């Protein structure tokens, strides 16, 4: 299907077989899966997914593209295309009369990179408000740098506030690199496939707002130690005490704390605050 890519909608058509295969494989699909695809575009990925799954609902913002896509895919009883903005569309309302497509359990998508953050927030939520309805699996093709940040381990350069925030909400896995030339037109950046398993948060952090603030300030200047970045929140003695309870060095930087460390650190800090305010 031919369609001139529109910049305004961040349209880059994926043309690499290898990348398409890797995405499909990463989704571990079965004939019971009900998929949600974001931005099907010309349908290259859609065509591969449809024969494997029970149903696929796709949300595409580009009206002209929607018309063409429906024509080119033809009538398929397990495919439903919704025209709209993935960030604002009311999926549940749109699916009320389409039983087969309700409650999709996986998302598979080559997303528009300009709205990566908002897409993650829509489907995972935030530390303060994790989404209630959880997908089993989310496979995304996105900007490589973001892929590395989402899947980074502590003590690495890519490990930042975004890593902790997303990993609080989902287990993340880096699947593979996808070079810019795998697309038409090639984006300015390289890409990568990641896989996210949204988690049930059994023991949520005591005060999500505090964790949020600690992350924001803690990672504000990556070269600085926590004791400097968090100066406005706690004095060095308190920080040293909290870090030692976590078996961490007083010179620690934000990137040295694992997700579990951040949760404990936040909880311990909240405790000291409530004691001192009694
Ligand atoms: N999946 C296709 C296209 C990826 S490009 C492929 O792999 O070739 C991103 C797609 O997302 C485009 O089709 C674009 O029109 C669509 N898109 C952009 N913003 C969107 C939004 N807010 N909601 C839904 N779709 C959007």
Short mmCIF file of C-alpha atoms and ligand atoms in Angstrom, two decimals:
data_model
loop_
_atom_site.label_atom_id
_atom_site.label_comp_id
_atom_site.label_asym_id
_atom_site.label_seq_id
_atom_site.Cartn_x
_atom_site.Cartn_y
_atom_site.Cartn_z
CA UNK A 1 0.00 0.00 0.00
CA UNK A 2 1.40 3.38 -1.04
CA UNK A 3 0.90 6.41 1.14
CA UNK A 4 3.09 9.44 1.37
CA UNK A 5 4.29 9.70 4.98
CA UNK A 6 3.11 12.76 6.87
CA UNK A 7 5.57 14.45 9.19
CA UNK A 8 2.85 15.91 11.36
CA UNK A 9 1.80 12.43 12.50
CA UNK A 10 5.38 11.17 12.89
CA UNK A 11 4.82 8.65 10.09
CA UNK A 12 7.76 6.38 9.34
CA UNK A 13 6.84 3.16 7.59
CA UNK A 14 8.69 0.13 8.84
CA UNK A 15 10.03 -1.90 5.93
CA UNK A 16 12.48 -4.33 7.53
CA UNK A 17 11.32 -7.95 7.60
CA UNK A 18 13.76 -8.70 10.33
CA UNK A 19 12.40 -5.96 12.58
CA UNK A 20 8.80 -7.00 11.88
CA UNK A 21 9.63 -10.62 12.73
CA UNK A 22 11.33 -9.58 15.95
CA UNK A 23 8.31 -7.56 17.04
CA UNK A 24 5.91 -10.42 16.30
CA UNK A 25 8.12 -12.92 18.08
CA UNK A 26 8.52 -10.68 21.14
CA UNK A 27 4.74 -10.59 21.53
CA UNK A 28 4.55 -14.41 22.05
CA UNK A 29 1.16 -14.47 20.36
CA UNK A 30 -1.55 -17.11 20.62
CA UNK A 31 -4.97 -17.44 19.00
CA UNK A 32 -6.50 -16.24 22.25
CA UNK A 33 -4.78 -12.88 22.21
CA UNK A 34 -6.77 -9.71 21.69
CA UNK A 35 -4.46 -6.99 20.51
CA UNK A 36 -4.46 -3.25 20.57
CA UNK A 37 -2.26 -1.70 17.89
CA UNK A 38 -1.35 1.98 18.04
CA UNK A 39 -0.82 3.72 14.69
CA UNK A 40 -1.16 0.85 12.19
CA UNK A 41 -0.12 3.19 9.37
CA UNK A 42 -0.11 1.28 6.10
CA UNK A 43 -0.69 -1.96 7.98
CA UNK A 44 2.63 -3.79 7.53
CA UNK A 45 2.65 -4.94 11.12
CA UNK A 46 -1.13 -5.39 11.24
CA UNK A 47 -1.02 -7.85 8.33
CA UNK A 48 1.40 -10.07 10.19
CA UNK A 49 -0.49 -9.99 13.46
CA UNK A 50 -4.02 -10.61 12.19
CA UNK A 51 -3.66 -14.27 11.12
CA UNK A 52 -2.24 -15.26 14.51
CA UNK A 53 -4.60 -13.65 17.01
CA UNK A 54 -8.23 -13.73 18.03
CA UNK A 55 -8.76 -10.05 17.38
CA UNK A 56 -6.96 -6.79 16.76
CA UNK A 57 -8.28 -3.30 17.32
CA UNK A 58 -6.13 -0.55 15.84
CA UNK A 59 -6.29 3.16 16.58
CA UNK A 60 -5.05 5.47 13.81
CA UNK A 61 -5.25 9.25 13.88
CA UNK A 62 -4.88 9.91 10.13
CA UNK A 63 -8.34 9.91 8.51
CA UNK A 64 -7.16 9.51 4.92
CA UNK A 65 -4.90 6.69 5.94
CA UNK A 66 -7.78 4.95 7.75
CA UNK A 67 -9.86 4.87 4.55
CA UNK A 68 -7.01 3.38 2.57
CA UNK A 69 -6.11 0.87 5.22
CA UNK A 70 -9.63 -0.52 5.49
CA UNK A 71 -9.74 -0.91 1.72
CA UNK A 72 -6.35 -2.54 1.45
CA UNK A 73 -6.87 -4.97 4.32
CA UNK A 74 -10.33 -5.93 3.13
CA UNK A 75 -13.12 -7.34 5.28
CA UNK A 76 -11.68 -9.34 8.14
CA UNK A 77 -13.85 -10.39 11.02
CA UNK A 78 -11.05 -10.13 13.57
CA UNK A 79 -9.97 -6.60 12.62
CA UNK A 80 -11.46 -3.34 13.83
CA UNK A 81 -10.07 0.08 12.95
CA UNK A 82 -10.89 3.12 15.08
CA UNK A 83 -10.05 6.56 13.80
CA UNK A 84 -8.84 8.75 16.64
CA UNK A 85 -6.08 9.91 18.93
CA UNK A 86 -4.69 7.09 21.06
CA UNK A 87 -4.15 9.56 23.92
CA UNK A 88 -7.75 10.67 24.19
CA UNK A 89 -9.93 7.96 22.62
CA UNK A 90 -12.36 6.24 24.97
CA UNK A 91 -11.61 2.65 24.06
CA UNK A 92 -14.20 1.09 26.30
CA UNK A 93 -17.01 3.26 24.91
CA UNK A 94 -15.92 2.59 21.33
CA UNK A 95 -15.89 -1.14 21.92
CA UNK A 96 -19.25 -1.55 23.66
CA UNK A 97 -20.89 -3.14 20.64
CA UNK A 98 -17.80 -5.09 19.55
CA UNK A 99 -17.55 -7.88 22.06
CA UNK A 100 -14.75 -9.71 20.32
CA UNK A 101 -12.45 -6.69 20.64
CA UNK A 102 -13.16 -5.75 24.24
CA UNK A 103 -10.47 -5.85 26.91
CA UNK A 104 -7.44 -6.37 24.70
CA UNK A 105 -4.69 -8.19 26.64
CA UNK A 106 -1.61 -7.10 24.67
CA UNK A 107 -0.40 -3.99 22.89
CA UNK A 108 1.88 -4.33 19.89
CA UNK A 109 2.94 -1.17 18.10
CA UNK A 110 5.41 0.89 16.16
CA UNK A 111 4.45 4.08 17.92
CA UNK A 112 4.75 7.75 16.91
CA UNK A 113 7.91 8.79 18.78
CA UNK A 114 6.73 12.31 19.47
CA UNK A 115 4.18 11.00 21.98
CA UNK A 116 6.15 8.14 23.57
CA UNK A 117 5.94 9.58 27.10
CA UNK A 118 2.18 10.20 27.02
CA UNK A 119 1.57 6.73 25.51
CA UNK A 120 3.53 5.07 28.34
CA UNK A 121 1.63 7.12 30.87
CA UNK A 122 -1.73 6.26 29.32
CA UNK A 123 -1.10 2.51 29.45
CA UNK A 124 1.02 2.17 32.59
CA UNK A 125 -0.10 5.16 34.63
CA UNK A 126 2.25 6.89 37.07
CA UNK A 127 3.82 5.99 40.42
CA UNK A 128 0.98 7.86 42.11
CA UNK A 129 -1.70 6.37 39.88
CA UNK A 130 -0.80 3.07 38.27
CA UNK A 131 -3.43 1.97 35.74
CA UNK A 132 -5.97 -0.47 37.13
CA UNK A 133 -6.58 -2.57 34.04
CA UNK A 134 -3.26 -4.12 33.25
CA UNK A 135 -2.17 -5.48 29.90
CA UNK A 136 -0.31 -8.80 30.03
CA UNK A 137 2.34 -7.53 27.66
CA UNK A 138 3.25 -4.39 25.73
CA UNK A 139 5.69 -4.62 22.80
CA UNK A 140 6.84 -1.29 21.41
CA UNK A 141 9.15 -0.09 18.72
CA UNK A 142 10.51 3.22 19.91
CA UNK A 143 13.49 5.52 19.96
CA UNK A 144 16.63 3.59 20.90
CA UNK A 145 17.76 6.05 23.54
CA UNK A 146 14.37 5.79 25.27
CA UNK A 147 14.47 1.98 24.95
CA UNK A 148 17.79 1.96 26.79
CA UNK A 149 16.47 4.24 29.51
CA UNK A 150 13.34 2.11 30.04
CA UNK A 151 15.37 -1.07 30.40
CA UNK A 152 18.51 0.28 32.11
CA UNK A 153 20.00 -1.40 35.16
CA UNK A 154 21.30 0.59 38.17
CA UNK A 155 24.91 1.84 37.97
CA UNK A 156 24.64 2.39 34.25
CA UNK A 157 24.63 5.65 32.34
CA UNK A 158 21.12 5.21 30.96
CA UNK A 159 19.61 4.56 34.42
CA UNK A 160 17.59 7.65 35.31
CA UNK A 161 14.33 8.82 36.86
CA UNK A 162 12.40 7.44 33.86
CA UNK A 163 13.96 4.00 34.39
CA UNK A 164 12.83 3.89 38.01
CA UNK A 165 9.36 5.28 37.25
CA UNK A 166 8.66 2.80 34.46
CA UNK A 167 10.28 -0.17 36.20
CA UNK A 168 8.09 0.52 39.22
CA UNK A 169 5.11 -0.05 36.94
CA UNK A 170 6.41 -2.79 34.64
CA UNK A 171 9.17 -5.33 34.13
CA UNK A 172 11.09 -4.20 31.09
CA UNK A 173 13.20 -6.04 28.55
CA UNK A 174 15.32 -4.80 25.66
CA UNK A 175 14.63 -6.96 22.61
CA UNK A 176 16.70 -5.65 19.69
CA UNK A 177 18.06 -2.68 17.83
CA UNK A 178 16.33 -1.41 14.70
CA UNK A 179 18.47 0.91 12.55
CA UNK A 180 17.03 4.09 11.04
CA UNK A 181 17.31 2.61 7.53
CA UNK A 182 14.68 0.03 8.46
CA UNK A 183 12.09 2.79 7.91
CA UNK A 184 10.83 4.96 5.11
CA UNK A 185 11.63 7.77 5.55
CA UNK A 186 14.43 6.99 8.03
CA UNK A 187 13.89 8.82 11.33
CA UNK A 188 16.70 11.02 12.64
CA UNK A 189 17.31 8.55 15.45
CA UNK A 190 17.91 4.83 15.71
CA UNK A 191 15.18 2.65 17.16
CA UNK A 192 14.74 -0.45 19.29
CA UNK A 193 12.10 -2.94 20.35
CA UNK A 194 11.24 -3.28 24.03
CA UNK A 195 8.85 -5.46 25.91
CA UNK A 196 7.02 -4.37 29.05
CA UNK A 197 5.18 -6.62 31.49
CA UNK A 198 2.96 -4.34 33.60
CA UNK A 199 3.19 -5.54 37.17
CA UNK A 200 0.72 -5.86 39.96
CA UNK A 201 2.20 -3.63 42.62
CA UNK A 202 1.83 -5.73 45.78
CA UNK A 203 3.59 -3.37 48.11
CA UNK A 204 3.20 0.14 46.79
CA UNK A 205 5.53 2.80 48.08
CA UNK A 206 4.08 4.47 51.21
CA UNK A 207 3.98 7.95 49.73
CA UNK A 208 4.25 8.07 45.93
CA UNK A 209 4.53 11.87 45.91
CA UNK A 210 7.64 11.69 48.07
CA UNK A 211 9.24 9.09 45.81
CA UNK A 212 8.39 11.29 42.84
CA UNK A 213 10.11 14.28 44.41
CA UNK A 214 13.14 12.24 45.50
CA UNK A 215 13.59 10.96 41.95
CA UNK A 216 13.15 14.36 40.38
CA UNK A 217 15.67 16.03 42.67
CA UNK A 218 17.97 13.03 43.06
CA UNK A 219 18.57 12.70 39.32
CA UNK A 220 18.45 16.46 38.63
CA UNK A 221 22.20 16.69 38.26
CA UNK A 222 23.63 13.31 37.41
CA UNK A 223 27.20 14.19 38.22
CA UNK A 224 26.35 15.26 41.74
CA UNK A 225 26.08 12.98 44.72
CA UNK A 226 22.68 12.51 46.35
CA UNK A 227 23.76 14.51 49.36
CA UNK A 228 24.09 17.53 47.09
CA UNK A 229 21.05 16.94 44.92
CA UNK A 230 18.83 16.37 47.95
CA UNK A 231 20.18 19.23 50.05
CA UNK A 232 16.88 21.06 50.04
CA UNK A 233 15.04 18.03 51.43
CA UNK A 234 17.36 16.58 54.08
CA UNK A 235 20.63 17.30 55.77
CA UNK A 236 23.71 15.18 55.14
CA UNK A 237 23.47 13.37 58.48
CA UNK A 238 19.98 12.13 57.81
CA UNK A 239 20.87 11.12 54.26
CA UNK A 240 23.95 9.25 55.44
CA UNK A 241 21.88 7.43 58.03
CA UNK A 242 19.21 6.43 55.50
CA UNK A 243 21.81 5.30 52.98
CA UNK A 244 23.63 3.23 55.56
CA UNK A 245 20.37 1.47 56.44
CA UNK A 246 20.27 0.47 52.77
CA UNK A 247 23.93 -0.58 52.87
CA UNK A 248 24.78 2.27 50.54
CA UNK A 249 27.75 4.53 50.60
CA UNK A 250 27.22 8.17 51.78
CA UNK A 251 28.80 9.28 48.49
CA UNK A 252 26.13 7.47 46.44
CA UNK A 253 24.70 9.01 43.31
CA UNK A 254 21.09 8.53 42.23
CA UNK A 255 22.06 5.94 39.61
CA UNK A 256 23.55 3.68 42.32
CA UNK A 257 20.14 3.03 43.91
CA UNK A 258 18.10 0.16 42.50
CA UNK A 259 14.32 0.35 42.21
CA UNK A 260 14.03 -1.54 45.52
CA UNK A 261 16.52 0.87 47.12
CA UNK A 262 14.47 3.85 45.95
CA UNK A 263 11.29 2.41 47.42
CA UNK A 264 12.94 1.66 50.77
CA UNK A 265 14.73 5.00 50.77
CA UNK A 266 11.45 6.82 50.18
CA UNK A 267 9.65 4.81 52.87
CA UNK A 268 12.44 5.39 55.41
CA UNK A 269 12.48 9.09 54.65
CA UNK A 270 8.70 9.34 55.08
CA UNK A 271 9.03 7.61 58.46
CA UNK A 272 11.64 10.07 59.72
CA UNK A 273 9.47 12.97 58.58
CA UNK A 274 6.38 11.72 60.39
CA UNK A 275 8.42 11.12 63.55
CA UNK A 276 9.90 14.60 63.47
CA UNK A 277 6.55 16.22 62.83
CA UNK A 278 4.86 14.52 65.82
N1 LIG B 1 2.86 0.84 12.36
C1 LIG B 1 3.20 1.50 11.10
C2 LIG B 1 3.29 3.03 11.24
C3 LIG B 1 4.16 3.60 12.31
S1 LIG B 1 4.33 5.32 12.20
C4 LIG B 1 4.48 0.90 10.56
O1 LIG B 1 5.16 0.20 11.31
O2 LIG B 1 4.81 1.12 9.40
C5 LIG B 1 3.26 5.89 13.47
C6 LIG B 1 1.79 5.79 13.14
O3 LIG B 1 1.06 6.35 14.23
C7 LIG B 1 1.34 6.55 11.90
O4 LIG B 1 0.47 5.77 11.14
C8 LIG B 1 0.61 7.79 12.47
O5 LIG B 1 -0.39 8.30 11.60
C9 LIG B 1 0.02 7.22 13.73
N2 LIG B 1 -0.25 8.21 14.79
C10 LIG B 1 0.43 9.35 15.05
N3 LIG B 1 -0.08 9.98 16.13
C11 LIG B 1 -1.13 9.21 16.56
C12 LIG B 1 -2.06 9.32 17.63
N4 LIG B 1 -2.03 10.36 18.48
N5 LIG B 1 -3.01 8.35 17.77
C13 LIG B 1 -3.05 7.30 16.92
N6 LIG B 1 -2.18 7.14 15.90
C14 LIG B 1 -1.24 8.07 15.70
#
